[in-house]
Short mmCIF file of C-alpha atoms in Angstrom, two decimals:
data_model
loop_
_atom_site.label_atom_id
_atom_site.label_comp_id
_atom_site.label_asym_id
_atom_site.label_seq_id
_atom_site.Cartn_x
_atom_site.Cartn_y
_atom_site.Cartn_z
CA UNK A 1 156.30 3.02 208.27
CA UNK A 2 154.94 6.51 207.56
CA UNK A 3 151.20 6.58 208.22
CA UNK A 4 149.62 8.81 205.59
CA UNK A 5 146.03 10.04 205.48
CA UNK A 6 144.91 11.20 202.06
CA UNK A 7 142.11 13.77 202.05
CA UNK A 8 140.50 13.85 198.60
CA UNK A 9 140.08 11.14 195.98
CA UNK A 10 140.03 13.28 192.83
CA UNK A 11 142.66 13.37 190.08
CA UNK A 12 145.61 14.38 192.22
CA UNK A 13 144.61 12.20 195.18
CA UNK A 14 144.11 9.15 192.99
CA UNK A 15 147.40 9.43 191.09
CA UNK A 16 149.37 10.38 194.19
CA UNK A 17 147.85 7.56 196.23
CA UNK A 18 148.69 5.02 193.52
CA UNK A 19 152.24 6.26 193.23
CA UNK A 20 152.78 6.15 197.00
CA UNK A 21 151.58 2.58 197.06
CA UNK A 22 153.75 1.65 194.07
CA UNK A 23 156.74 2.97 195.96
CA UNK A 24 156.02 1.01 199.11
CA UNK A 25 154.42 3.91 200.96
CA UNK A 26 150.84 2.73 201.32
CA UNK A 27 148.16 5.23 202.27
CA UNK A 28 146.57 4.42 205.60
CA UNK A 29 143.22 6.12 205.13
CA UNK A 30 141.37 7.85 202.29
CA UNK A 31 138.78 10.53 202.95
CA UNK A 32 136.34 11.82 200.39
CA UNK A 33 133.04 13.54 201.05
CA UNK A 34 131.74 11.24 198.30
CA UNK A 35 131.54 7.87 200.00
CA UNK A 36 131.83 5.74 196.85
CA UNK A 37 134.89 7.63 195.74
CA UNK A 38 136.61 7.14 199.07
CA UNK A 39 135.74 3.46 199.00
CA UNK A 40 136.83 2.91 195.40
CA UNK A 41 140.23 4.49 195.90
CA UNK A 42 140.71 2.94 199.34
CA UNK A 43 139.95 -0.49 197.89
CA UNK A 44 142.56 0.04 195.22
CA UNK A 45 145.11 1.24 197.75
CA UNK A 46 144.15 -1.34 200.40
CA UNK A 47 143.47 1.54 202.77
CA UNK A 48 140.66 2.52 205.10
CA UNK A 49 137.90 4.64 203.64
CA UNK A 50 135.75 7.30 205.23
CA UNK A 51 133.42 10.13 204.31
CA UNK A 52 133.15 11.42 207.86
CA UNK A 53 135.41 13.94 209.51
CA UNK A 54 134.80 12.29 212.87
CA UNK A 55 136.41 9.09 211.58
CA UNK A 56 139.67 10.65 210.42
CA UNK A 57 142.63 8.87 212.03
CA UNK A 58 144.26 11.07 214.63
CA UNK A 59 147.77 9.69 214.83
CA UNK A 60 149.02 9.71 211.24
CA UNK A 61 152.46 11.17 210.52
CA UNK A 62 151.19 13.09 207.49
CA UNK A 63 147.86 14.48 206.28
CA UNK A 64 147.84 15.24 202.55
CA UNK A 65 145.06 17.53 201.35
CA UNK A 66 144.44 16.74 197.69
CA UNK A 67 141.30 18.80 197.33
CA UNK A 68 140.37 21.67 195.00
CA UNK A 69 141.98 25.02 195.75
CA UNK A 70 138.83 26.62 197.06
CA UNK A 71 138.16 23.73 199.46
CA UNK A 72 141.54 23.79 201.22
CA UNK A 73 140.65 26.42 203.80
CA UNK A 74 137.39 24.70 204.69
CA UNK A 75 138.98 21.27 204.99
CA UNK A 76 141.75 22.72 207.14
CA UNK A 77 139.08 24.17 209.42
CA UNK A 78 137.38 20.78 209.73
CA UNK A 79 140.63 19.09 210.65
CA UNK A 80 141.89 21.72 213.06
CA UNK A 81 139.82 20.79 216.11
CA UNK A 82 140.01 17.07 215.37
CA UNK A 83 143.73 16.50 215.00
CA UNK A 84 146.39 16.71 217.72
CA UNK A 85 148.38 19.95 217.92
CA UNK A 86 151.46 18.41 216.33
CA UNK A 87 149.67 16.94 213.28
CA UNK A 88 151.61 17.58 210.06
CA UNK A 89 149.25 18.85 207.32
CA UNK A 90 150.19 19.67 203.71
CA UNK A 91 148.26 20.61 200.61
CA UNK A 92 149.06 19.76 196.99
CA UNK A 93 148.10 23.01 195.28
CA UNK A 94 150.28 25.15 193.06
CA UNK A 95 148.07 28.19 193.39
CA UNK A 96 147.52 28.31 197.14
CA UNK A 97 149.94 29.80 199.69
CA UNK A 98 150.97 27.51 202.53
CA UNK A 99 149.67 30.11 204.96
CA UNK A 100 146.15 28.80 204.43
CA UNK A 101 147.32 26.00 206.75
CA UNK A 102 149.08 28.25 209.24
CA UNK A 103 146.81 27.24 212.13
CA UNK A 104 148.70 23.96 212.15
CA UNK A 105 152.06 24.43 213.76
CA UNK A 106 153.45 21.85 211.34
CA UNK A 107 152.27 22.63 207.83
CA UNK A 108 153.66 22.55 204.33
CA UNK A 109 153.10 21.98 200.64
CA UNK A 110 153.65 18.89 198.54
CA UNK A 111 152.95 20.06 195.00
CA UNK A 112 153.35 17.72 192.04
CA UNK A 113 153.86 20.07 189.08
CA UNK A 114 151.79 18.18 186.53
CA UNK A 115 148.32 18.10 185.03
CA UNK A 116 146.35 15.01 185.97
CA UNK A 117 143.34 13.46 184.32
CA UNK A 118 141.49 10.56 185.83
CA UNK A 119 141.84 8.12 182.94
CA UNK A 120 145.43 8.83 181.89
CA UNK A 121 148.22 7.05 183.70
CA UNK A 122 150.99 9.45 184.70
CA UNK A 123 154.69 8.67 184.80
CA UNK A 124 155.19 9.99 188.30
CA UNK A 125 158.92 9.30 188.26
CA UNK A 126 159.36 12.38 186.04
CA UNK A 127 156.89 14.67 187.80
CA UNK A 128 158.70 17.47 189.65
CA UNK A 129 157.57 17.55 193.27
CA UNK A 130 157.85 21.01 194.80
CA UNK A 131 158.01 20.87 198.57
CA UNK A 132 158.10 23.38 201.38
CA UNK A 133 157.29 23.29 205.07
CA UNK A 134 157.10 25.71 207.92
CA UNK A 135 159.68 23.78 209.94
CA UNK A 136 163.02 22.65 208.54
CA UNK A 137 162.76 19.05 209.76
CA UNK A 138 159.31 18.79 208.18
CA UNK A 139 160.68 20.10 204.90
CA UNK A 140 163.38 17.43 205.05
CA UNK A 141 160.69 14.81 205.63
CA UNK A 142 158.70 16.02 202.60
CA UNK A 143 161.78 16.13 200.45
CA UNK A 144 162.66 12.58 201.40
CA UNK A 145 159.11 11.47 200.62
CA UNK A 146 159.24 13.30 197.27
CA UNK A 147 162.54 11.61 196.42
CA UNK A 148 160.95 8.23 196.99
CA UNK A 149 158.23 8.81 194.42
CA UNK A 150 159.94 11.03 191.84
CA UNK A 151 163.34 11.64 190.31
CA UNK A 152 162.76 15.39 190.38
CA UNK A 153 162.24 17.31 193.57
CA UNK A 154 162.77 20.93 194.49
CA UNK A 155 162.41 23.05 197.58
CA UNK A 156 160.12 25.84 196.41
CA UNK A 157 158.79 28.55 198.71
CA UNK A 158 155.35 30.16 198.50
CA UNK A 159 156.49 33.03 196.33
CA UNK A 160 158.33 30.76 193.92
CA UNK A 161 155.41 28.37 193.69
CA UNK A 162 153.03 31.23 192.89
CA UNK A 163 155.34 32.26 190.05
CA UNK A 164 155.65 28.70 188.76
CA UNK A 165 151.87 28.66 188.71
CA UNK A 166 151.76 31.75 186.46
CA UNK A 167 154.22 30.02 184.13
CA UNK A 168 152.17 26.81 184.28
CA UNK A 169 149.05 28.70 183.20
CA UNK A 170 150.89 29.80 180.05
CA UNK A 171 152.52 26.49 179.14
CA UNK A 172 149.54 24.30 180.04
CA UNK A 173 146.19 26.17 180.07
CA UNK A 174 146.98 28.70 177.36
CA UNK A 175 148.84 26.27 175.09
CA UNK A 176 145.87 23.90 175.38
CA UNK A 177 143.60 26.75 174.37
CA UNK A 178 145.75 27.33 171.28
CA UNK A 179 145.26 23.64 170.47
CA UNK A 180 141.51 24.12 170.88
CA UNK A 181 141.41 27.11 168.50
CA UNK A 182 143.33 25.06 165.93
CA UNK A 183 140.80 22.29 166.44
CA UNK A 184 137.92 24.70 165.84
CA UNK A 185 139.49 26.20 162.72
CA UNK A 186 140.01 22.74 161.20
CA UNK A 187 136.63 21.48 162.37
CA UNK A 188 134.74 24.31 160.69
CA UNK A 189 135.97 23.11 157.32
CA UNK A 190 135.57 19.41 158.12
CA UNK A 191 139.32 18.94 158.25
CA UNK A 192 140.34 16.23 160.67
CA UNK A 193 142.11 17.35 163.85
CA UNK A 194 144.15 14.17 163.42
CA UNK A 195 146.08 15.98 160.70
CA UNK A 196 147.35 18.43 163.32
CA UNK A 197 148.21 15.91 166.03
CA UNK A 198 151.75 15.04 164.92
CA UNK A 199 152.52 18.75 164.69
CA UNK A 200 151.28 19.29 168.24
CA UNK A 201 153.32 16.41 169.61
CA UNK A 202 156.43 17.66 167.84
CA UNK A 203 155.82 21.23 169.06
CA UNK A 204 156.19 19.96 172.63
CA UNK A 205 159.01 17.53 171.89
CA UNK A 206 161.04 20.18 170.09
CA UNK A 207 161.60 22.35 173.15
CA UNK A 208 163.10 19.65 175.36
CA UNK A 209 166.42 21.10 176.45
CA UNK A 210 165.77 24.25 174.38
CA UNK A 211 164.72 27.85 174.88
CA UNK A 212 161.35 27.92 173.05
CA UNK A 213 162.13 31.28 171.38
CA UNK A 214 165.09 29.66 169.67
CA UNK A 215 162.87 27.18 167.85
CA UNK A 216 160.07 29.66 167.14
CA UNK A 217 158.84 29.45 163.54
CA UNK A 218 155.91 30.86 161.58
CA UNK A 219 154.78 34.05 159.86
CA UNK A 220 155.06 36.30 162.93
CA UNK A 221 158.72 35.64 163.68
CA UNK A 222 159.55 35.85 159.96
CA UNK A 223 157.78 39.21 159.74
CA UNK A 224 155.61 37.75 156.98
CA UNK A 225 152.90 40.41 157.14
CA UNK A 226 151.24 39.17 153.96
CA UNK A 227 150.47 35.72 155.38
CA UNK A 228 149.38 37.22 158.71
CA UNK A 229 147.01 39.59 156.93
CA UNK A 230 145.57 36.70 154.90
CA UNK A 231 145.01 34.75 158.11
CA UNK A 232 143.39 37.73 159.83
CA UNK A 233 141.13 38.22 156.80
CA UNK A 234 140.13 34.57 156.93
CA UNK A 235 139.35 34.77 160.66
CA UNK A 236 137.29 37.92 160.06
CA UNK A 237 135.43 36.37 157.13
CA UNK A 238 134.49 33.32 159.19
CA UNK A 239 133.54 35.47 162.20
CA UNK A 240 136.09 33.63 164.29
CA UNK A 241 136.10 35.16 167.80
CA UNK A 242 139.87 34.64 168.09
CA UNK A 243 140.98 37.15 165.46
CA UNK A 244 142.19 39.71 168.02
CA UNK A 245 144.05 36.94 169.84
CA UNK A 246 145.83 35.97 166.60
CA UNK A 247 146.88 39.60 166.15
CA UNK A 248 148.04 40.05 169.72
CA UNK A 249 149.95 36.75 169.78
CA UNK A 250 151.68 37.67 166.53
CA UNK A 251 152.70 41.06 167.87
CA UNK A 252 153.81 39.44 171.09
CA UNK A 253 156.09 37.10 169.12
CA UNK A 254 157.37 39.97 167.01
CA UNK A 255 156.87 43.44 168.52
CA UNK A 256 158.02 45.09 165.29
CA UNK A 257 155.11 43.68 163.30
CA UNK A 258 152.62 46.22 162.04
CA UNK A 259 149.38 44.31 161.85
CA UNK B 1 162.38 4.31 139.21
CA UNK B 2 160.97 7.79 139.80
CA UNK B 3 163.67 10.35 139.10
CA UNK B 4 163.28 13.15 141.65
CA UNK B 5 165.09 16.48 141.66
CA UNK B 6 165.07 18.18 145.05
CA UNK B 7 165.38 21.97 144.97
CA UNK B 8 166.46 23.18 148.39
CA UNK B 9 168.59 21.57 151.08
CA UNK B 10 167.11 23.25 154.16
CA UNK B 11 165.09 21.61 156.94
CA UNK B 12 162.25 20.28 154.80
CA UNK B 13 164.52 19.29 151.91
CA UNK B 14 166.92 17.46 154.18
CA UNK B 15 164.31 15.48 156.10
CA UNK B 16 162.25 14.74 152.99
CA UNK B 17 165.29 13.65 151.02
CA UNK B 18 166.38 11.32 153.82
CA UNK B 19 162.94 9.81 154.11
CA UNK B 20 162.65 9.26 150.35
CA UNK B 21 165.97 7.45 150.36
CA UNK B 22 164.98 5.39 153.40
CA UNK B 23 161.89 4.25 151.50
CA UNK B 24 163.81 3.22 148.41
CA UNK B 25 163.02 6.39 146.47
CA UNK B 26 166.46 7.97 146.13
CA UNK B 27 166.73 11.59 145.09
CA UNK B 28 168.50 11.98 141.74
CA UNK B 29 169.81 15.52 142.13
CA UNK B 30 169.95 18.12 144.89
CA UNK B 31 170.04 21.83 144.13
CA UNK B 32 170.92 24.51 146.62
CA UNK B 33 172.20 27.99 145.89
CA UNK B 34 174.67 27.26 148.66
CA UNK B 35 177.11 24.88 147.06
CA UNK B 36 178.32 23.22 150.28
CA UNK B 37 174.76 22.55 151.38
CA UNK B 38 173.88 20.92 148.06
CA UNK B 39 177.02 18.82 148.24
CA UNK B 40 176.56 17.78 151.86
CA UNK B 41 172.98 16.62 151.36
CA UNK B 42 173.74 15.04 147.97
CA UNK B 43 176.60 13.09 149.50
CA UNK B 44 174.30 11.77 152.20
CA UNK B 45 171.64 10.85 149.65
CA UNK B 46 174.12 9.54 147.07
CA UNK B 47 172.69 12.05 144.62
CA UNK B 48 174.14 14.60 142.23
CA UNK B 49 174.69 18.09 143.61
CA UNK B 50 174.50 21.45 141.91
CA UNK B 51 174.28 25.13 142.74
CA UNK B 52 173.64 26.19 139.13
CA UNK B 53 170.28 26.44 137.45
CA UNK B 54 171.89 25.55 134.13
CA UNK B 55 172.87 22.15 135.53
CA UNK B 56 169.40 21.09 136.69
CA UNK B 57 168.47 17.74 135.14
CA UNK B 58 165.78 18.20 132.50
CA UNK B 59 164.16 14.78 132.37
CA UNK B 60 163.17 14.06 135.98
CA UNK B 61 159.66 12.80 136.68
CA UNK B 62 159.26 15.16 139.63
CA UNK B 63 160.74 18.47 140.79
CA UNK B 64 160.18 19.13 144.48
CA UNK B 65 160.65 22.74 145.59
CA UNK B 66 161.60 22.65 149.25
CA UNK B 67 162.50 26.32 149.53
CA UNK B 68 161.21 29.11 151.75
CA UNK B 69 157.75 30.45 150.93
CA UNK B 70 158.99 33.72 149.54
CA UNK B 71 161.49 32.00 147.23
CA UNK B 72 158.98 29.69 145.51
CA UNK B 73 157.88 32.17 142.82
CA UNK B 74 161.44 33.11 141.95
CA UNK B 75 162.62 29.50 141.78
CA UNK B 76 159.62 28.63 139.60
CA UNK B 77 160.63 31.44 137.26
CA UNK B 78 164.18 30.11 137.05
CA UNK B 79 162.97 26.63 136.19
CA UNK B 80 160.29 27.65 133.73
CA UNK B 81 162.48 28.30 130.70
CA UNK B 82 164.88 25.47 131.53
CA UNK B 83 162.52 22.53 131.95
CA UNK B 84 160.45 20.80 129.26
CA UNK B 85 156.80 21.83 128.98
CA UNK B 86 155.55 18.65 130.67
CA UNK B 87 157.82 18.86 133.71
CA UNK B 88 155.92 18.11 136.95
CA UNK B 89 156.75 20.70 139.61
CA UNK B 90 155.46 20.74 143.19
CA UNK B 91 156.19 22.83 146.25
CA UNK B 92 156.14 21.77 149.90
CA UNK B 93 154.61 24.85 151.51
CA UNK B 94 151.54 24.99 153.70
CA UNK B 95 151.08 28.70 153.25
CA UNK B 96 151.47 29.08 149.49
CA UNK B 97 148.72 28.45 146.94
CA UNK B 98 149.54 25.98 144.17
CA UNK B 99 148.77 28.71 141.63
CA UNK B 100 152.24 30.17 142.22
CA UNK B 101 153.32 27.27 139.97
CA UNK B 102 150.54 27.66 137.40
CA UNK B 103 152.91 28.39 134.53
CA UNK B 104 153.75 24.70 134.64
CA UNK B 105 150.98 22.70 133.03
CA UNK B 106 151.69 19.95 135.55
CA UNK B 107 151.98 21.39 139.02
CA UNK B 108 150.97 20.48 142.53
CA UNK B 109 151.72 20.55 146.24
CA UNK B 110 153.39 17.95 148.45
CA UNK B 111 153.05 19.39 151.95
CA UNK B 112 154.31 17.49 154.99
CA UNK B 113 152.29 18.93 157.88
CA UNK B 114 155.06 19.01 160.43
CA UNK B 115 157.67 21.36 161.90
CA UNK B 116 161.22 20.40 161.05
CA UNK B 117 164.46 21.38 162.71
CA UNK B 118 167.79 20.46 161.27
CA UNK B 119 169.18 18.51 164.22
CA UNK B 120 166.05 16.62 165.27
CA UNK B 121 165.24 13.36 163.55
CA UNK B 122 161.58 13.21 162.50
CA UNK B 123 159.40 10.12 162.47
CA UNK B 124 158.17 10.66 158.95
CA UNK B 125 155.91 7.61 159.04
CA UNK B 126 153.46 9.63 161.18
CA UNK B 127 153.73 12.95 159.32
CA UNK B 128 150.52 13.72 157.42
CA UNK B 129 151.35 14.44 153.77
CA UNK B 130 148.82 16.76 152.16
CA UNK B 131 148.84 16.44 148.39
CA UNK B 132 147.10 18.15 145.51
CA UNK B 133 147.81 18.54 141.81
CA UNK B 134 146.33 20.38 138.89
CA UNK B 135 145.79 17.15 136.95
CA UNK B 136 144.09 14.06 138.44
CA UNK B 137 146.76 11.59 137.30
CA UNK B 138 149.44 13.79 138.87
CA UNK B 139 147.49 13.90 142.11
CA UNK B 140 147.34 10.10 142.07
CA UNK B 141 151.11 10.00 141.55
CA UNK B 142 151.69 12.33 144.53
CA UNK B 143 149.31 10.36 146.69
CA UNK B 144 151.11 7.14 145.85
CA UNK B 145 154.46 8.76 146.63
CA UNK B 146 153.07 10.09 149.93
CA UNK B 147 151.79 6.62 150.84
CA UNK B 148 155.26 5.22 150.37
CA UNK B 149 156.82 7.58 152.89
CA UNK B 150 154.01 8.09 155.42
CA UNK B 151 151.09 6.27 156.96
CA UNK B 152 148.96 9.40 156.78
CA UNK B 153 148.10 11.09 153.52
CA UNK B 154 145.24 13.36 152.51
CA UNK B 155 144.11 15.10 149.35
CA UNK B 156 143.87 18.71 150.43
CA UNK B 157 143.05 21.54 148.05
CA UNK B 158 144.46 25.06 148.16
CA UNK B 159 141.64 26.45 150.26
CA UNK B 160 141.81 23.60 152.77
CA UNK B 161 145.57 23.84 153.02
CA UNK B 162 145.37 27.58 153.71
CA UNK B 163 142.93 26.83 156.54
CA UNK B 164 145.11 24.06 157.95
CA UNK B 165 147.91 26.59 157.95
CA UNK B 166 145.88 28.99 160.11
CA UNK B 167 145.20 26.11 162.51
CA UNK B 168 148.89 25.15 162.44
CA UNK B 169 149.88 28.69 163.44
CA UNK B 170 147.75 28.34 166.56
CA UNK B 171 148.79 24.84 167.59
CA UNK B 172 152.47 25.23 166.72
CA UNK B 173 153.66 28.85 166.60
CA UNK B 174 151.33 30.27 169.24
CA UNK B 175 151.60 27.29 171.60
CA UNK B 176 155.39 27.55 171.36
CA UNK B 177 155.12 31.23 172.25
CA UNK B 178 153.10 30.28 175.35
CA UNK B 179 155.96 27.92 176.26
CA UNK B 180 158.38 30.82 175.78
CA UNK B 181 156.42 33.14 178.06
CA UNK B 182 156.36 30.41 180.71
CA UNK B 183 160.09 30.08 180.26
CA UNK B 184 160.57 33.82 180.76
CA UNK B 185 158.37 33.95 183.85
CA UNK B 186 160.32 31.09 185.47
CA UNK B 187 163.68 32.43 184.29
CA UNK B 188 163.10 35.84 185.85
CA UNK B 189 162.99 34.21 189.29
CA UNK B 190 165.81 31.77 188.60
CA UNK B 191 163.37 28.87 188.52
CA UNK B 192 164.50 26.11 186.20
CA UNK B 193 162.46 25.65 183.02
CA UNK B 194 163.13 21.95 183.55
CA UNK B 195 160.46 22.04 186.26
CA UNK B 196 157.87 22.88 183.59
CA UNK B 197 158.98 20.38 180.95
CA UNK B 198 156.96 17.36 182.14
CA UNK B 199 153.86 19.58 182.27
CA UNK B 200 154.45 20.72 178.69
CA UNK B 201 154.93 17.18 177.42
CA UNK B 202 151.77 16.03 179.20
CA UNK B 203 149.80 19.03 177.86
CA UNK B 204 150.44 17.75 174.33
CA UNK B 205 150.01 14.08 175.17
CA UNK B 206 146.71 14.69 176.92
CA UNK B 207 144.84 15.81 173.80
CA UNK B 208 145.60 12.74 171.70
CA UNK B 209 142.20 11.53 170.60
CA UNK B 210 140.52 14.35 172.55
CA UNK B 211 138.86 17.68 171.95
CA UNK B 212 141.25 20.08 173.75
CA UNK B 213 138.38 22.07 175.30
CA UNK B 214 137.29 18.92 177.11
CA UNK B 215 140.58 18.66 178.97
CA UNK B 216 140.95 22.42 179.57
CA UNK B 217 141.94 23.20 183.15
CA UNK B 218 143.13 26.27 185.03
CA UNK B 219 141.78 29.42 186.66
CA UNK B 220 140.09 30.80 183.51
CA UNK B 221 137.86 27.81 182.82
CA UNK B 222 137.07 27.53 186.56
CA UNK B 223 136.08 31.19 186.65
CA UNK B 224 138.63 31.67 189.43
CA UNK B 225 138.81 35.48 189.16
CA UNK B 226 140.83 35.77 192.35
CA UNK B 227 143.76 33.72 191.02
CA UNK B 228 143.59 35.45 187.65
CA UNK B 229 143.70 38.85 189.32
CA UNK B 230 146.68 37.76 191.42
CA UNK B 231 148.47 36.61 188.27
CA UNK B 232 147.65 39.85 186.43
CA UNK B 233 148.94 41.83 189.40
CA UNK B 234 152.15 39.83 189.39
CA UNK B 235 152.63 40.40 185.65
CA UNK B 236 152.00 44.12 186.13
CA UNK B 237 154.39 44.33 189.08
CA UNK B 238 157.17 42.65 187.09
CA UNK B 239 156.45 44.79 184.01
CA UNK B 240 155.84 41.66 182.01
CA UNK B 241 154.84 42.67 178.47
CA UNK B 242 152.44 39.73 178.22
CA UNK B 243 149.88 40.90 180.79
CA UNK B 244 147.29 41.87 178.17
CA UNK B 245 147.82 38.53 176.46
CA UNK B 246 147.13 36.72 179.76
CA UNK B 247 143.90 38.67 180.10
CA UNK B 248 142.78 38.10 176.54
CA UNK B 249 143.63 34.38 176.59
CA UNK B 250 141.70 33.98 179.85
CA UNK B 251 138.66 35.75 178.41
CA UNK B 252 138.98 33.71 175.26
CA UNK B 253 138.86 30.49 177.32
CA UNK B 254 135.96 31.80 179.37
CA UNK B 255 133.99 34.66 177.74
CA UNK B 256 131.99 35.20 180.93
CA UNK B 257 135.06 36.19 182.92
CA UNK B 258 135.17 39.77 184.09
CA UNK B 259 138.83 40.60 184.30
#
């Protein structure tokens, strides 16, 4: 049995811990600096809980850091003088190079490429797990672990993961922001956002197995300058702060547009 | 039985015609200027087919124009001197005011707020149908028709529909473009777009019943200038044309960002 210590009980830690348990890979110990959080998740996972660095188990086979990006370095520092020299430590961040853990001889990354929210259940079997490790046998271990919890795994090095993260910002953060602007536009006129929901769901569904550009529709790709101008006028008239964004996105879709 | 003439056998015409038939409201006649298209759809719908204006049935209860936005005015002109004065004519466009049909005493709009592609089946029962008509009894007729094919209907006037269309451009066209940029970023490094698909699906799923801003994540909303700068540098280094868009979208998410 692989003894796993999970550092962090936030969104990623919670969903990952649940999935590991589901797949017969129970977490041994959960750490969170917030005691109640550690206890709540540990109870659910039938694991030990702690909020003290001094209580971290020293002989686990794997330490998974599921903490926010800017806490990884600090947490690594805390662990460094407490764990044996051959402790295997990974983080779960898409944005952070593995080198932040380089003081551990055995280090790596176990990055589930998905957005997690506390309330929403996640179908982990479809979440791509991107793994890498400093040592080949550790990478094989991570890949095997990934295979046990997901149908999609990939060996992805630091450079590739950084690039995937740029892409993820576009398809997740920026697309969500487009949804928000649509929400605001409808909201201002007391039009229900519900009216736009089926369109949003279909927008995502439509690109499965497709190149998005091949299913691009709308005034920009059609070169329909008249509609675009009407929309820009409306955004100006309502003092919408996203007018310039509308223009730039349209020109980005269709560089030949003169708007 | 409502006798319906469907003008146009493209994406909207095809899906609408199928749905009408499914709901026991068979189309009487299909017109397309492309003869084979008219015949193919008519065969499927067990309707008459024609590619000649002179053959359009004159005593239908409803003429539905499912043609591209820029063809509506021309088609209306063709019909005007062929149909009786009390013919009821509607279009299906989100972007076009109903006044384009004002030469018909009885005119209106029957706008399914969804994106259609020929191959994809659409679950019409969830597609919001936005209706309006010049005369109240005609609006009631459209609303009743909409109710028969969808669980979501709304009376939406010209001004409201124009605004919904602005919102739709953001949530559909612009979000799809964000997916495309993500695709290109991954593609450039031979990273499979498949890795990003679950994230895209979850991005859409996550906002059901939510205000998108409340589930916004990523470096911009966190104020993580370091990551943003690294991403901008990467986009510059790879001569990605969407660098300025990344910057503007980030500032639009978080106006306090200095990037």
